[in-house]
Amino acid sequence: MNGAGNSDCRKWEDVYLMLISNQNPAESIPIKGTLFLTDDGTKVGIHWVPHHDQDSSLSEEDRKGCEIDVRNMDFLIIRKTPFSPCRGVYLSLKSNATYGPFEFRSGGSSSFLQNLSSLADVRKCDDFENRYSVRPRPQINFQSNYHLPQHYVQNKRQFSSGVVGTPFSNQLGASLRNIGLHFNTFAQSILSPNLDENVAPDGTIEEYLTKGIAEDRQRIESTHLRTTDEGGFAVVERRPNPIYLPPLPNVHRSLPLNMNQWKKSLDPEGRVNRPESLREIIFNGGIEKDLRPIVWKYLLGYYQWTYTEEENERLRVEKSREYHTLKAFWKSMSPDREARFTLFRDRKCFIDKDVPRTDRKTDFYSDDNRGNLTRLSDILITYAIYNMDFGYFQGMNDLLALILYVVKDEEDSFWCFVGLMNRLESNFDGELNAVREQFNQLFSLIEIVDPAFSEYLEMKSAKEMPFCFRWLLIHFKREFSYNDTMVLWEVIWTDYRTKNFHIFFAAAVLLMQRDNIMNKKYDANSILKHVNELSMKFH
C-alpha cells in the first residue's frame, strides 16, 4: 500500500458492464466503460466509469457508473460471461450487493486480479474454482523495501573475472567455502543432534556458539516470558525453548559429482539408478562444470529420472516443438494486435526494461553480439505467454540469467526455467504470503538457536526480517558470484536434507553478521543497509 499522501491509479479501458436479462441472458446489454483501481493511501477503491456515448434508452441508474470501497467487499468471481467468449469479473459486497459482470473484451481480467492482489488481501477460495475472497490488507512495516533495486549500479556488483572456463577445483570461491563451513556446522548440529563427541570442533565457531550463546541463554532463561499489550490487556507469551548445541565439528565440502560417477549411475537404457545417492553427492559437493547442464535438467524436473535416454530425448523434441509454438504466437503479433493486448503489452514492456540491465558485467551478457540478451528476453516473454495467469515480475530475469548461462540452449533453458518457477512462483505473488512465511521461519530458527540475537531484532522492530527479502526471493543470486550461486542452487534443488535449505543457509549467513549488527547497535533500517552492502563481499 502507498503511504498516506501518495496515490496510485491503474485503469483498464473497454471494460463492459453487462446488464443481463433475467428472462433471456442472451439479450444482455453491454455498457462500455473504463475500470479504475485506486489507492490513495487510506483505502483501495474500484471504480467503473461508463463512456459518454451510450444508448440514450439506458436509464440514468445504468449510466452513472459505480464506486466500491474494497473494505466493503466479500469476494469476487472471474469466469466467462453467458453467451460470450470473454471473461467477466463479478464483485460481491458484504451487504450481499453485487456488481457486474465486468467483461474485459480486450483482455486484462488476470491483470486486474494481479493488481488488486498487490493492494488488498486476495485469496483463492478452496470451495469454488474461480472465487477469491477480498479483504483490505493490513499495513506492513518496511513496505518500501519489498522491491528489488531498480538499477544494478546501486548494487555495486563485482563479478569474478574468471567466470568462464574456470576449472572446478578453483570454482568454489572463498566466500562460499567459508559460509559452507559455517552452515554445514550449524545445520548438522540441528539436523543431526547425536554427533560424535570426539570430532575436533572448530575453535572459533565453538567459542561463538558454545560460550557466547550459552551465556545469552542463561541470561534469557530468567526472562523467558514476553509480554505484549493488546486492547488494554497484558498478553503473556512464552518464548521457544532454546536448543543446546553440542560441540560443533569442522565440516568440509566433498568432491563434486563427476562424469564418471554420473555414467556409472545409468542403467543400460539410460535410466538413473538411485537418484537419492546422487542427490547426496550433489548436496555435499555440487556438480562438475561440464556435467552441470545435464544434471540441472533432472534437478529442475525437465528430464525424468525414471525415463530412458530415448524417452527423455523424445520429451526434449516434444518440448522444443511446444516452446517454438508458444514463441511463434507472440512473435507473429502485428503492432495493432499487440497494442490491443494490454496484459501482454505491459508485461513485454517490463521485460524490455529489465533485460538490458541484467548482469551486464559478465562476459556472457556484456553485449548482444552472441544473442544472449535476445534469448533471455525471448524466453521471459514466452514464459509470460506460457503462464499467462502469472506473467512476469522483476527478479525472474535474475533467475533465468544463470540458467541460460549454464544450459546455453534456448529451448532447454526455457523448460529448466519453468521447473525453477514451479519451485519459486509463490515468492512473486502480489500478497507476499510465501515470503512472509519464510521470514517467520527464519526468525523462529534464529529465536531457537540464538535467543539473544532474536531478542535484539525484536527490540529493534526487525522481527519481520525485511532485510532478507532479496536473499529469499531469488535465492542469493545477487549476493554471490555466478560460480558460488551455481553450487548453492544445486544444493538447494536436491531437497536432500530439507526442502528449506535456503532458510538454514540464510540463518547461517545472518549469524555471521550477528556480532557486527549488535555491537554497532544497528536498527532495522541500518541492518537493511548493511545487508545490501554485503552483496558480492561475503568472505
Short mmCIF file of C-alpha atoms in Angstrom, two decimals, residues 179-193 248-249 497 501 503-505 507-509:
data_model
loop_
_atom_site.label_atom_id
_atom_site.label_comp_id
_atom_site.label_asym_id
_atom_site.label_seq_id
_atom_site.Cartn_x
_atom_site.Cartn_y
_atom_site.Cartn_z
CA ILE A 179 29.83 -19.84 4.57
CA GLY A 180 29.51 -23.50 3.67
CA LEU A 181 31.76 -24.37 6.60
CA HIS A 182 29.67 -22.27 8.98
CA PHE A 183 26.41 -23.57 7.53
CA ASN A 184 27.31 -27.26 7.49
CA THR A 185 28.43 -26.98 11.08
CA PHE A 186 25.30 -25.09 12.05
CA ALA A 187 22.84 -27.25 10.11
CA GLN A 188 24.35 -30.59 11.09
CA SER A 189 24.07 -29.66 14.74
CA ILE A 190 20.35 -29.02 14.27
CA LEU A 191 19.56 -31.86 11.89
CA SER A 192 21.88 -34.45 13.48
CA PRO A 193 21.85 -33.94 17.26
CA LEU A 248 30.47 -28.32 16.51
CA PRO A 249 32.61 -30.37 14.11
CA ARG A 497 18.19 -32.86 3.99
CA PHE A 501 17.79 -25.45 2.98
CA ILE A 503 16.22 -20.88 5.29
CA PHE A 504 19.05 -22.62 7.16
CA PHE A 505 21.58 -21.04 4.82
CA ALA A 507 20.25 -18.16 9.15
CA ALA A 508 23.92 -19.13 8.90
CA VAL A 509 24.74 -16.04 6.84
#
